[in-house]
Amino acid sequence: FFHGFDAEEDLVGHLASMSTNERIKAIQKMPETMRKKREIRKKVLKEIKKSSTQHSCCTQCLQGAAVSFRRFGNTLSEYFHQLWVWHKTLKIIGAEFGTSVLSYFVFLKWLLNFNIFSFLINFSFITIPQFLAAEPNNLSFTGLELFTGAGYLQQTVLYYGFYTNATISKMENGPPYNMQLAYIFTVGIYFVICFLILLFSMAKSFSRNFNPQAISVNASKLLCTWDFNITNEKAVKLKQKNLRTQIKEGLAEVNKEVLNFSAMERVFRIAVHLFAWVASLGTAAAACTGVYFLSINNLQLFMKGHRNDLESQTAMLVLPVIVSLLNTLIPFLFSWLGHVERFQTPGHHIYVTITRNIILKMSVVGILCYYWLNIVAGSESQCWETLVGQDIYRLVLVDFIFCLLGSFFGEFLRRIIGTTVCKSLGRPEFDIGRNVLDLIYAQTLTWIGILFSPLLPGVQMIAFFIVFFVKKVSLMRNCQPPCKVWRTAQMMTSFIFLLFCPSFLGVLSVVGVTVWRLQPSEGCGPFRGLSSMYAAVTEWIQILESYTVSKWVVWIYHNLITNELFFFILSSFVLIVTYLYWQIIQGRKSMTELLRKQINN
């Protein structure tokens, strides 16, 4: 008896010396009854209270302050979480319209955060130092420059041509700030960070959503999903809607019907698909041809000049208006073709529409990049980089305006017609494919324009913020939930993949050609007078070779950065690791299938 009593005292003393989390876990793991565990916990708390009274007043004050500070931090975190504008909005959209529509808004929020990060980097390391060396702008501001990007804005930090090529030093003993190196290293490191973020985001989204042969609807969805901490009546109803939508999506996935078509019906469906693809590719080719000839004509008009300022400003907007008009109207044709094809699942319809839109928009962007890098860069303009920056600024702005108009004409008027004029049409469904490709197209333009307009992510950030709430209001007021409920486990992963390839990889090739191949303008920008933008790095390395302290930087440059063998070895290592992970995934799939068969047996 006394031995057991001493052992329990030792146990209580040992538990009292633990932290709170460790103590809770240790008591939970004890092979005792709940009654015995409660008794031990009471004794431990008494022991802790007894020992705490022996501490000094100063120690108790410090402990009380730490607890109060922790509670204040938790309260502040919850407060900011509630202030985050789209927290509740995303919950409502997911409950009302399902995960397919929700994935668009999650992707839009992700891009908005991405552009906030981009703007902060460029503003901190490129724009703020330029403010210290900037000369006053003597041009008058009329307000029309906000749409054209020319005039007053041409002599501001918005464009490449305004930045100096001098070394900035405002303090006598302070270190100088090399604007050339700051510009190229900020843009270069930014694209490296973008590459890593996209890569890890794809991997994270894939690992979170990929579940081979998962059974979506089971007892756990009904019995283990409810959060009993919810007490607010509105939150309870929202959670009920969300759970009901998830169950519908799971049931739709399990109860998919496989339609059996006759030979004649299959031939007819194949013919319809071929016709739709021929029409889509033909329309995209015609649009690219029109954009190419219009862009050449646009440059000729711009170089000749105009009789008055209003005519000049109007001519500048012709190219972006036509491009945005094509990018807005042709996707409606693609959506109509998708309805004509009558896919078996909404997922097939969305992915085919996205593929056609990505071919159209990336082809148009490719034609514009060829025009900028070969025709504008070879023109007689004093600062061709600023011309390219202005073109991209106008494209981004006009595309944003057409995006808002698309919500009005494509959803609001369609709802009016479907509920008053032709009631058989009903309310429209939210076109996920078209809207997602609008976001990818806008982000692609922003990435291309960063080199020529460092503050363009700030413009896109404001545009995405407005688009989020306009689309949210239009969705709630004008659209109906999808007629066919379906689960979209990999939708977000697909969006990020499309943003990575072909969008981001295409942008890297454009930036690479601009930095390594093209000669900068002689009279503007931080790289004036150099054979290429990359020549600034080469000259900097030559300067470092004369300093003994910087020999390691020179060694890294010559043996790693400019060494093809290093990148070959690095690529081989990445491919080997990728192959090993692929084999691990295949092994896990086989093991999962084997265990599933054993469970069935």
Coordinates of C-alpha atoms in Angstrom, one line a residue:
F1 CA 0.0 0.0 0.0
F2 CA 2.7 2.4 1.1
H3 CA 4.7 1.5 -2.0
G4 CA 1.7 2.3 -4.3
F5 CA 1.2 5.6 -2.4
D6 CA 4.8 6.7 -2.9
A7 CA 4.6 5.7 -6.6
E8 CA 1.5 7.9 -7.0
E9 CA 3.2 10.8 -5.3
D10 CA 6.2 10.5 -7.6
L11 CA 3.8 10.3 -10.6
V12 CA 1.9 13.5 -9.4
G13 CA 5.2 15.3 -8.9
H14 CA 6.5 14.2 -12.3
L15 CA 3.3 15.4 -14.0
A16 CA 3.4 18.7 -12.2
S17 CA 6.8 19.5 -13.5
M18 CA 5.7 19.0 -17.1
S19 CA 4.3 21.7 -19.5
T20 CA 0.5 21.8 -19.9
N21 CA 0.5 20.0 -23.3
E22 CA 2.9 17.3 -22.2
R23 CA 0.8 16.8 -19.0
I24 CA -2.4 16.4 -20.9
K25 CA -0.9 13.9 -23.4
A26 CA 0.7 11.9 -20.5
I27 CA -2.6 11.6 -18.6
Q28 CA -4.5 10.6 -21.8
K29 CA -2.0 7.8 -22.5
M30 CA -2.3 6.2 -19.0
P31 CA -4.0 2.8 -19.0
E32 CA -6.5 3.9 -16.3
T33 CA -10.2 4.5 -16.1
M34 CA -11.6 8.0 -16.7
R35 CA -12.4 8.3 -13.0
K36 CA -8.8 7.5 -12.0
K37 CA -7.5 9.9 -14.6
R38 CA -9.7 12.7 -13.2
E39 CA -8.4 12.0 -9.7
I40 CA -4.8 12.2 -10.9
R41 CA -5.5 15.4 -12.7
K42 CA -7.0 17.0 -9.6
K43 CA -4.0 16.0 -7.5
V44 CA -1.6 17.4 -10.1
L45 CA -3.5 20.7 -10.2
K46 CA -3.5 20.9 -6.4
E47 CA 0.3 20.2 -6.4
I48 CA 0.8 22.9 -9.1
K49 CA -1.3 25.4 -7.1
K50 CA 0.6 24.5 -3.9
S51 CA 4.0 25.0 -5.5
S52 CA 2.9 28.3 -7.2
T53 CA 2.0 29.9 -3.9
Q54 CA 5.6 29.4 -2.8
H55 CA 6.9 31.4 -5.8
S56 CA 7.7 35.1 -5.4
C57 CA 5.3 37.8 -6.3
C58 CA 7.6 38.9 -9.2
T59 CA 7.4 35.4 -10.8
Q60 CA 3.6 35.3 -10.5
C61 CA 3.4 38.8 -12.2
L62 CA 5.6 37.6 -15.0
Q63 CA 3.5 34.5 -15.5
G64 CA 0.3 36.5 -15.4
A65 CA 1.7 39.0 -17.9
A66 CA 2.7 36.1 -20.2
V67 CA -0.8 34.6 -20.1
S68 CA -2.4 38.0 -20.7
F69 CA -0.1 38.7 -23.6
R70 CA -0.9 35.2 -25.1
R71 CA -4.6 35.8 -24.8
F72 CA -4.3 39.3 -26.3
G73 CA -2.3 37.8 -29.3
N74 CA -5.0 35.2 -29.8
T75 CA -7.8 37.7 -29.6
L76 CA -5.9 40.0 -32.1
S77 CA -5.3 37.2 -34.5
E78 CA -9.0 36.2 -34.4
Y79 CA -10.0 39.9 -35.0
F80 CA -7.7 40.2 -38.0
H81 CA -9.0 36.9 -39.3
Q82 CA -12.5 38.2 -39.3
L83 CA -11.4 41.5 -40.9
W84 CA -9.9 39.6 -43.8
V85 CA -12.4 40.7 -46.5
W86 CA -12.9 37.4 -48.3
H87 CA -12.9 35.0 -45.4
K88 CA -16.7 34.9 -45.1
T89 CA -17.3 35.5 -48.8
L90 CA -15.5 32.3 -49.8
K91 CA -17.5 30.3 -47.3
I92 CA -20.8 31.6 -48.7
I93 CA -19.7 30.9 -52.3
G94 CA -18.6 27.4 -51.4
A95 CA -21.9 26.7 -49.7
E96 CA -24.1 28.2 -52.4
F97 CA -22.3 27.2 -55.6
G98 CA -20.0 24.3 -54.7
T99 CA -16.3 23.8 -55.0
S100 CA -16.1 24.3 -58.8
V101 CA -17.1 28.0 -58.6
L102 CA -15.2 28.4 -55.3
S103 CA -12.0 27.3 -57.0
Y104 CA -12.1 30.4 -59.3
F105 CA -12.3 32.8 -56.3
V106 CA -9.6 30.9 -54.4
F107 CA -7.4 31.2 -57.4
L108 CA -8.2 34.9 -57.8
K109 CA -7.4 35.5 -54.1
W110 CA -4.1 33.6 -54.6
L111 CA -3.2 35.8 -57.6
L112 CA -4.1 39.0 -55.6
N113 CA -1.7 38.0 -52.8
F114 CA 0.9 37.2 -55.4
N115 CA 0.7 40.7 -56.9
I116 CA 0.9 42.3 -53.5
F117 CA 4.1 40.5 -52.9
S118 CA 5.4 41.5 -56.4
F119 CA 4.5 45.2 -55.8
L120 CA 6.2 45.3 -52.4
I121 CA 9.5 43.8 -53.8
N122 CA 9.7 46.2 -56.8
F123 CA 8.6 49.3 -54.9
S124 CA 11.1 48.6 -52.1
F125 CA 14.2 47.9 -54.1
I126 CA 13.7 49.8 -57.4
T127 CA 11.1 52.6 -56.9
I128 CA 12.1 54.0 -53.5
P129 CA 15.8 54.5 -54.5
Q130 CA 14.7 56.2 -57.7
F131 CA 12.7 58.7 -55.8
L132 CA 15.9 60.0 -54.2
A133 CA 17.4 60.7 -57.6
A134 CA 14.3 61.7 -59.5
E135 CA 14.0 65.0 -61.3
P136 CA 10.7 67.0 -61.2
N137 CA 8.1 66.2 -63.8
N138 CA 7.1 69.4 -65.7
L139 CA 4.4 67.8 -67.8
S140 CA 0.8 68.7 -67.1
F141 CA -1.7 66.0 -65.9
T142 CA -5.1 65.9 -67.6
G143 CA -6.5 62.6 -66.4
L144 CA -6.6 61.0 -69.8
E145 CA -3.1 59.6 -69.0
L146 CA -4.7 57.1 -66.6
F147 CA -6.2 55.3 -69.7
T148 CA -3.4 55.8 -72.2
G149 CA -0.4 55.5 -69.9
A150 CA 1.3 58.3 -71.9
G151 CA 1.9 62.0 -71.3
Y152 CA 2.5 62.8 -67.7
L153 CA 2.9 59.2 -66.6
Q154 CA 5.7 58.7 -69.2
Q155 CA 8.0 60.8 -66.9
T156 CA 7.3 58.9 -63.7
V157 CA 8.5 55.8 -61.9
L158 CA 5.9 53.7 -63.7
Y159 CA 8.1 53.1 -66.7
Y160 CA 11.6 51.8 -67.4
G161 CA 12.8 54.9 -69.2
F162 CA 12.5 57.2 -66.1
Y163 CA 15.0 55.2 -64.1
T164 CA 18.6 56.5 -63.8
N165 CA 21.7 54.6 -64.7
A166 CA 23.8 56.4 -62.0
T167 CA 24.9 55.2 -58.7
I168 CA 22.7 56.8 -56.0
S169 CA 24.4 58.0 -52.9
K170 CA 22.6 60.6 -50.7
M171 CA 24.8 60.1 -47.6
E172 CA 28.4 61.2 -47.5
N173 CA 29.7 58.0 -45.7
G174 CA 26.9 55.8 -46.8
P175 CA 27.2 52.9 -49.3
P176 CA 26.4 53.7 -52.9
Y177 CA 23.3 52.2 -54.5
N178 CA 23.9 50.8 -58.0
M179 CA 20.7 51.2 -59.9
Q180 CA 21.7 48.9 -62.7
L181 CA 22.4 46.0 -60.4
A182 CA 19.4 46.7 -58.2
Y183 CA 17.1 46.7 -61.3
I184 CA 18.3 43.4 -62.8
F185 CA 18.9 41.6 -59.6
T186 CA 15.4 42.5 -58.2
V187 CA 13.7 41.4 -61.4
G188 CA 15.9 38.2 -61.6
I189 CA 15.4 37.2 -57.9
Y190 CA 11.7 38.0 -58.2
F191 CA 11.3 35.5 -61.1
V192 CA 13.3 32.9 -59.2
I193 CA 11.0 33.3 -56.2
C194 CA 7.9 33.1 -58.5
F195 CA 9.3 29.9 -60.0
L196 CA 9.7 28.3 -56.5
I197 CA 6.3 29.6 -55.3
L198 CA 4.5 28.2 -58.3
L199 CA 6.4 24.9 -58.0
F200 CA 5.7 24.4 -54.3
S201 CA 2.1 25.6 -54.7
M202 CA 1.5 23.0 -57.4
A203 CA 3.1 20.3 -55.2
K204 CA 1.1 21.3 -52.1
S205 CA -2.2 21.5 -53.9
F206 CA -1.6 18.2 -55.6
S207 CA -0.6 16.4 -52.4
R208 CA -3.6 17.9 -50.6
N209 CA -6.2 17.1 -53.2
F210 CA -4.9 13.9 -54.8
N211 CA -6.4 10.8 -53.2
P212 CA -6.3 7.7 -55.6
Q213 CA -9.6 6.0 -55.8
A214 CA -11.0 7.8 -52.8
I215 CA -14.6 7.1 -51.8
S216 CA -16.0 10.6 -51.2
V217 CA -19.3 9.7 -49.7
N218 CA -19.1 7.5 -46.6
A219 CA -20.3 7.5 -43.0
S220 CA -17.5 9.9 -41.9
K221 CA -18.9 12.6 -44.2
L222 CA -22.2 12.5 -42.2
L223 CA -21.0 11.6 -38.7
C224 CA -17.6 13.2 -38.3
T225 CA -17.7 16.5 -40.3
W226 CA -19.9 18.7 -38.0
D227 CA -18.1 21.3 -35.9
F228 CA -19.8 21.4 -32.5
N229 CA -18.1 24.7 -31.6
I230 CA -20.4 26.5 -34.0
T231 CA -23.2 28.2 -32.0
N232 CA -24.1 31.2 -34.1
E233 CA -27.4 30.7 -36.1
K234 CA -26.1 32.1 -39.4
A235 CA -22.8 30.1 -39.1
V236 CA -24.9 26.9 -38.4
K237 CA -27.0 27.5 -41.6
L238 CA -23.9 28.3 -43.7
K239 CA -22.2 25.1 -42.4
Q240 CA -25.3 23.1 -43.2
K241 CA -25.4 24.4 -46.8
N242 CA -21.7 23.7 -47.2
L243 CA -22.0 20.2 -45.9
R244 CA -25.1 19.5 -48.1
T245 CA -23.2 20.8 -51.2
Q246 CA -20.2 18.5 -50.4
I247 CA -22.5 15.5 -50.0
K248 CA -24.2 16.3 -53.3
E249 CA -20.8 16.6 -55.0
G250 CA -19.7 13.3 -53.5
L251 CA -22.9 11.5 -54.5
A252 CA -22.6 12.9 -58.1
E253 CA -19.1 11.5 -58.3
V254 CA -20.0 8.0 -57.0
N255 CA -23.2 7.8 -59.1
K256 CA -21.7 8.8 -62.4
E257 CA -23.5 7.3 -65.3
V258 CA -21.5 5.8 -68.2
L259 CA -23.5 6.3 -71.3
N260 CA -23.3 3.7 -74.0
F261 CA -23.6 5.1 -77.5
S262 CA -24.3 3.3 -80.7
A263 CA -21.8 3.3 -83.6
M264 CA -23.7 6.0 -85.5
E265 CA -24.0 8.2 -82.4
R266 CA -20.2 7.8 -81.7
V267 CA -19.4 8.9 -85.3
F268 CA -21.7 11.9 -85.0
R269 CA -20.2 12.9 -81.7
I270 CA -16.6 12.6 -83.1
A271 CA -17.7 14.7 -86.1
V272 CA -19.1 17.4 -83.8
H273 CA -15.9 17.4 -81.8
L274 CA -13.8 17.8 -84.9
F275 CA -15.9 20.6 -86.2
A276 CA -15.7 22.4 -82.8
W277 CA -11.9 22.1 -82.8
V278 CA -11.5 23.2 -86.4
A279 CA -13.7 26.2 -85.7
S280 CA -11.8 27.0 -82.5
L281 CA -8.3 26.8 -84.0
G282 CA -9.4 28.7 -87.2
T283 CA -10.9 31.5 -85.1
A284 CA -7.7 31.7 -83.0
A285 CA -5.5 31.8 -86.1
A286 CA -7.7 34.5 -87.7
A287 CA -7.6 36.6 -84.5
C288 CA -3.7 36.3 -84.3
T289 CA -3.4 37.4 -87.9
G290 CA -5.6 40.4 -87.3
V291 CA -3.6 41.4 -84.2
Y292 CA -0.3 41.1 -86.0
F293 CA -1.3 43.5 -88.9
L294 CA -3.0 45.8 -86.5
S295 CA 0.1 46.1 -84.3
I296 CA 2.3 46.9 -87.2
N297 CA -0.1 49.6 -88.4
N298 CA -0.4 50.9 -84.8
L299 CA 3.4 51.4 -84.6
Q300 CA 3.4 53.3 -87.9
L301 CA 0.7 55.6 -86.8
F302 CA 2.5 56.2 -83.5
M303 CA 5.9 57.0 -85.2
K304 CA 4.3 59.4 -87.7
G305 CA 2.6 61.5 -85.0
H306 CA -0.8 63.1 -85.2
R307 CA -2.3 66.5 -85.7
N308 CA -3.8 66.9 -82.2
D309 CA -3.4 65.3 -78.8
L310 CA -6.9 63.8 -78.8
E311 CA -6.3 61.9 -82.0
S312 CA -3.0 60.6 -80.7
Q313 CA -4.5 59.4 -77.5
T314 CA -7.3 57.7 -79.4
A315 CA -4.9 55.9 -81.7
M316 CA -3.0 54.5 -78.7
L317 CA -6.1 52.7 -77.5
V318 CA -7.0 51.0 -80.8
L319 CA -4.7 48.0 -80.4
P320 CA -5.6 47.2 -76.7
V321 CA -9.3 47.7 -77.4
I322 CA -9.3 45.3 -80.4
V323 CA -7.2 42.7 -78.6
S324 CA -9.5 42.8 -75.5
L325 CA -12.6 42.7 -77.7
L326 CA -11.3 39.5 -79.4
N327 CA -10.3 38.0 -76.0
T328 CA -13.8 38.8 -74.7
L329 CA -16.0 37.7 -77.6
I330 CA -14.3 34.6 -78.9
P331 CA -14.4 32.8 -75.5
F332 CA -18.2 33.1 -75.7
L333 CA -18.0 31.2 -79.0
F334 CA -15.9 28.6 -77.3
S335 CA -18.5 28.2 -74.5
W336 CA -21.3 27.8 -77.0
L337 CA -19.3 25.2 -78.9
G338 CA -18.8 23.3 -75.6
H339 CA -22.6 23.3 -75.1
V340 CA -23.1 22.0 -78.7
E341 CA -20.6 19.1 -78.1
R342 CA -22.6 18.0 -75.0
F343 CA -19.9 16.5 -72.8
Q344 CA -20.9 13.8 -70.4
T345 CA -19.5 15.7 -67.3
P346 CA -19.1 19.4 -66.6
G347 CA -15.5 18.8 -65.8
H348 CA -14.8 17.8 -69.4
H349 CA -16.6 20.8 -70.7
I350 CA -14.6 23.2 -68.5
Y351 CA -11.2 21.6 -69.3
V352 CA -11.8 21.7 -73.1
T353 CA -13.0 25.3 -72.9
I354 CA -9.9 26.2 -70.9
T355 CA -7.7 24.5 -73.4
R356 CA -9.2 26.4 -76.3
N357 CA -9.0 29.7 -74.4
I358 CA -5.4 29.1 -73.5
I359 CA -4.5 28.4 -77.1
L360 CA -6.2 31.7 -78.2
K361 CA -4.8 33.9 -75.4
M362 CA -1.3 32.6 -75.4
S363 CA -1.2 32.8 -79.2
V364 CA -2.2 36.5 -79.1
V365 CA 0.3 37.2 -76.4
G366 CA 3.0 35.4 -78.5
I367 CA 2.2 37.6 -81.5
L368 CA 2.4 40.7 -79.3
C369 CA 5.7 39.6 -77.8
Y370 CA 7.1 39.1 -81.3
Y371 CA 5.9 42.6 -82.2
W372 CA 7.5 44.2 -79.2
L373 CA 10.8 42.4 -79.3
N374 CA 11.4 42.4 -83.0
I375 CA 9.5 45.4 -84.5
V376 CA 9.3 47.9 -81.6
A377 CA 12.8 47.2 -80.3
G378 CA 14.2 47.7 -83.8
S379 CA 12.3 50.9 -84.4
E380 CA 13.7 54.4 -84.3
S381 CA 12.1 55.3 -81.0
Q382 CA 14.2 57.0 -78.4
C383 CA 13.0 54.6 -75.7
W384 CA 11.5 51.5 -77.0
E385 CA 11.2 49.9 -73.5
T386 CA 8.8 52.7 -72.4
L387 CA 6.8 52.1 -75.6
V388 CA 6.4 48.4 -74.7
G389 CA 5.6 49.3 -71.1
Q390 CA 2.9 51.7 -72.3
D391 CA 1.4 49.1 -74.6
I392 CA 1.3 46.5 -71.8
Y393 CA -0.2 49.1 -69.3
R394 CA -3.0 49.9 -71.8
L395 CA -3.6 46.2 -72.4
V396 CA -3.9 45.5 -68.7
L397 CA -6.2 48.4 -68.1
V398 CA -8.5 47.8 -71.1
D399 CA -8.6 44.1 -70.3
F400 CA -9.8 45.0 -66.8
I401 CA -12.5 47.2 -68.2
F402 CA -13.7 44.5 -70.6
C403 CA -13.7 42.0 -67.7
L404 CA -16.1 44.3 -65.9
L405 CA -18.2 44.8 -69.0
G406 CA -18.2 41.0 -69.5
S407 CA -19.8 40.6 -66.1
F408 CA -22.5 43.1 -67.1
F409 CA -23.3 41.9 -70.6
G410 CA -22.5 38.2 -70.1
E411 CA -24.2 37.7 -66.7
F412 CA -26.5 40.7 -65.8
L413 CA -28.2 41.1 -69.2
R414 CA -28.3 37.3 -69.7
R415 CA -30.1 37.0 -66.3
I416 CA -32.6 39.8 -67.4
I417 CA -33.3 38.0 -70.7
G418 CA -33.5 34.6 -69.0
T419 CA -36.0 35.7 -66.4
T420 CA -38.2 38.1 -68.3
V421 CA -37.9 37.7 -72.1
C422 CA -37.2 34.0 -72.6
K423 CA -37.9 32.3 -69.3
S424 CA -36.9 28.9 -70.7
L425 CA -33.2 30.0 -70.6
G426 CA -33.3 30.8 -66.9
R427 CA -30.3 32.3 -65.0
P428 CA -26.9 31.7 -66.5
E429 CA -24.2 29.5 -64.8
F430 CA -20.9 31.0 -63.9
D431 CA -18.4 30.3 -66.7
I432 CA -15.4 29.0 -64.9
G433 CA -13.2 28.3 -67.9
R434 CA -13.6 31.8 -69.5
N435 CA -13.1 33.6 -66.2
V436 CA -10.0 31.6 -65.2
L437 CA -8.3 32.2 -68.5
D438 CA -9.0 36.0 -68.1
L439 CA -7.0 35.9 -64.9
I440 CA -4.1 33.9 -66.4
Y441 CA -4.0 36.2 -69.4
A442 CA -3.9 39.3 -67.1
Q443 CA -1.2 37.8 -64.9
T444 CA 0.9 36.9 -68.0
L445 CA 0.8 40.5 -69.2
T446 CA 1.8 41.6 -65.7
W447 CA 4.8 39.3 -65.7
I448 CA 6.0 40.4 -69.1
G449 CA 5.5 44.1 -68.2
I450 CA 7.5 44.0 -64.9
L451 CA 10.8 44.6 -66.8
F452 CA 9.4 47.6 -68.7
S453 CA 7.0 48.9 -66.0
P454 CA 8.1 47.9 -62.5
L455 CA 4.9 49.1 -60.8
L456 CA 2.6 47.2 -63.0
P457 CA 1.9 44.6 -60.3
G458 CA 0.4 47.5 -58.2
V459 CA -2.0 48.3 -61.1
Q460 CA -2.9 44.6 -61.4
M461 CA -3.3 44.3 -57.6
I462 CA -6.0 47.0 -57.6
A463 CA -7.7 45.5 -60.7
F464 CA -7.9 42.0 -59.1
F465 CA -9.2 43.5 -55.9
I466 CA -12.1 45.2 -57.7
V467 CA -12.7 42.1 -59.9
F468 CA -13.0 39.9 -56.9
F469 CA -16.0 41.9 -55.5
V470 CA -17.6 42.6 -58.8
K471 CA -17.5 38.9 -59.7
K472 CA -18.8 38.0 -56.3
V473 CA -21.8 40.4 -56.6
S474 CA -22.5 39.3 -60.1
L475 CA -22.4 35.7 -59.1
M476 CA -24.8 36.2 -56.2
R477 CA -27.2 38.4 -58.1
N478 CA -27.1 36.9 -61.6
C479 CA -26.0 33.3 -61.6
Q480 CA -27.5 30.0 -60.5
P481 CA -25.6 27.1 -59.0
P482 CA -24.4 24.5 -61.5
C483 CA -27.2 22.3 -62.8
K484 CA -24.9 19.2 -62.5
V485 CA -23.2 19.1 -59.2
W486 CA -19.7 17.8 -59.4
R487 CA -16.6 17.6 -57.2
T488 CA -13.4 19.4 -58.3
A489 CA -10.5 18.0 -56.3
Q490 CA -7.8 18.9 -58.8
M491 CA -9.2 22.2 -60.2
M492 CA -6.9 24.5 -58.2
T493 CA -3.9 22.4 -59.1
S494 CA -4.9 22.6 -62.8
F495 CA -5.2 26.4 -62.6
I496 CA -1.7 26.8 -61.1
F497 CA -0.2 24.4 -63.6
L498 CA -1.7 26.5 -66.5
L499 CA -0.2 29.6 -64.9
F500 CA 3.1 27.8 -64.7
C501 CA 3.1 26.3 -68.1
P502 CA 2.7 27.9 -70.7
S503 CA 2.2 31.2 -69.0
F504 CA 5.2 31.6 -66.7
L505 CA 7.7 29.6 -68.8
G506 CA 6.7 31.6 -71.8
V507 CA 7.3 34.8 -69.9
L508 CA 10.8 33.6 -68.8
S509 CA 11.7 33.1 -72.4
V510 CA 10.6 36.6 -73.3
V511 CA 12.5 38.1 -70.4
G512 CA 15.6 36.0 -71.3
V513 CA 15.6 37.3 -74.8
T514 CA 15.2 40.9 -73.6
V515 CA 18.0 40.7 -71.0
W516 CA 20.6 38.7 -73.0
R517 CA 19.9 39.5 -76.7
L518 CA 18.3 43.0 -77.2
Q519 CA 20.3 46.2 -77.0
P520 CA 18.8 48.8 -74.6
S521 CA 17.9 52.3 -75.7
E522 CA 20.8 54.8 -75.8
G523 CA 18.9 57.7 -74.2
C524 CA 16.8 56.2 -71.4
G525 CA 16.7 53.7 -68.6
P526 CA 19.3 52.2 -66.2
F527 CA 21.0 50.2 -68.9
R528 CA 21.6 53.0 -71.5
G529 CA 24.9 52.7 -73.3
L530 CA 25.3 48.9 -72.7
S531 CA 25.3 46.2 -75.3
S532 CA 22.6 44.3 -73.3
M533 CA 21.0 44.4 -69.9
Y534 CA 23.1 41.5 -68.7
A535 CA 26.3 43.4 -69.6
A536 CA 25.8 45.3 -66.3
V537 CA 26.4 42.0 -64.4
T538 CA 29.5 41.2 -66.5
E539 CA 31.0 44.6 -65.8
W540 CA 30.3 44.3 -62.1
I541 CA 32.1 40.9 -62.0
Q542 CA 35.1 42.4 -63.7
I543 CA 35.2 45.1 -61.0
L544 CA 35.0 42.5 -58.2
E545 CA 37.9 40.6 -59.7
S546 CA 40.3 43.3 -58.4
Y547 CA 39.1 42.8 -54.8
T548 CA 40.5 39.9 -52.8
V549 CA 37.5 39.9 -50.4
S550 CA 35.1 39.3 -53.3
K551 CA 36.9 36.4 -54.9
W552 CA 34.2 33.9 -53.8
V553 CA 31.5 35.9 -55.7
V554 CA 33.7 35.7 -58.8
W555 CA 34.3 32.0 -58.3
I556 CA 30.5 31.3 -58.0
Y557 CA 29.8 33.4 -61.1
H558 CA 32.4 31.6 -63.3
N559 CA 32.0 28.1 -62.0
L560 CA 28.3 27.9 -61.2
I561 CA 26.2 30.6 -62.9
T562 CA 27.9 30.6 -66.3
N563 CA 28.9 27.0 -66.3
E564 CA 26.8 24.7 -68.5
L565 CA 28.1 21.6 -66.8
F566 CA 26.8 22.7 -63.4
F567 CA 23.3 23.2 -64.8
F568 CA 23.5 19.8 -66.6
I569 CA 24.4 18.1 -63.3
L570 CA 21.7 20.0 -61.4
S571 CA 19.1 19.1 -64.0
S572 CA 20.2 15.4 -63.9
F573 CA 19.9 15.4 -60.1
V574 CA 16.4 17.0 -60.3
L575 CA 15.3 14.4 -62.8
I576 CA 16.6 11.5 -60.7
V577 CA 14.9 12.8 -57.6
T578 CA 11.6 13.3 -59.6
Y579 CA 11.9 9.8 -60.9
L580 CA 12.4 8.4 -57.4
Y581 CA 9.4 10.2 -56.1
W582 CA 7.4 9.0 -59.0
Q583 CA 8.3 5.4 -58.2
I584 CA 7.4 6.0 -54.5
I585 CA 4.0 7.3 -55.6
Q586 CA 3.4 4.3 -57.8
G587 CA 4.4 2.0 -55.0
R588 CA 2.0 3.7 -52.6
K589 CA -0.8 3.4 -55.2
S590 CA -0.2 -0.3 -55.5
M591 CA -0.1 -0.7 -51.7
T592 CA -3.4 1.3 -51.4
E593 CA -5.0 -0.9 -54.0
L594 CA -3.8 -4.1 -52.3
L595 CA -5.0 -2.9 -48.9
R596 CA -8.4 -1.9 -50.4
K597 CA -8.8 -5.4 -51.8
Q598 CA -7.9 -7.0 -48.4
I599 CA -10.5 -4.7 -46.7
N600 CA -13.1 -5.9 -49.3
N601 CA -12.2 -9.5 -48.6

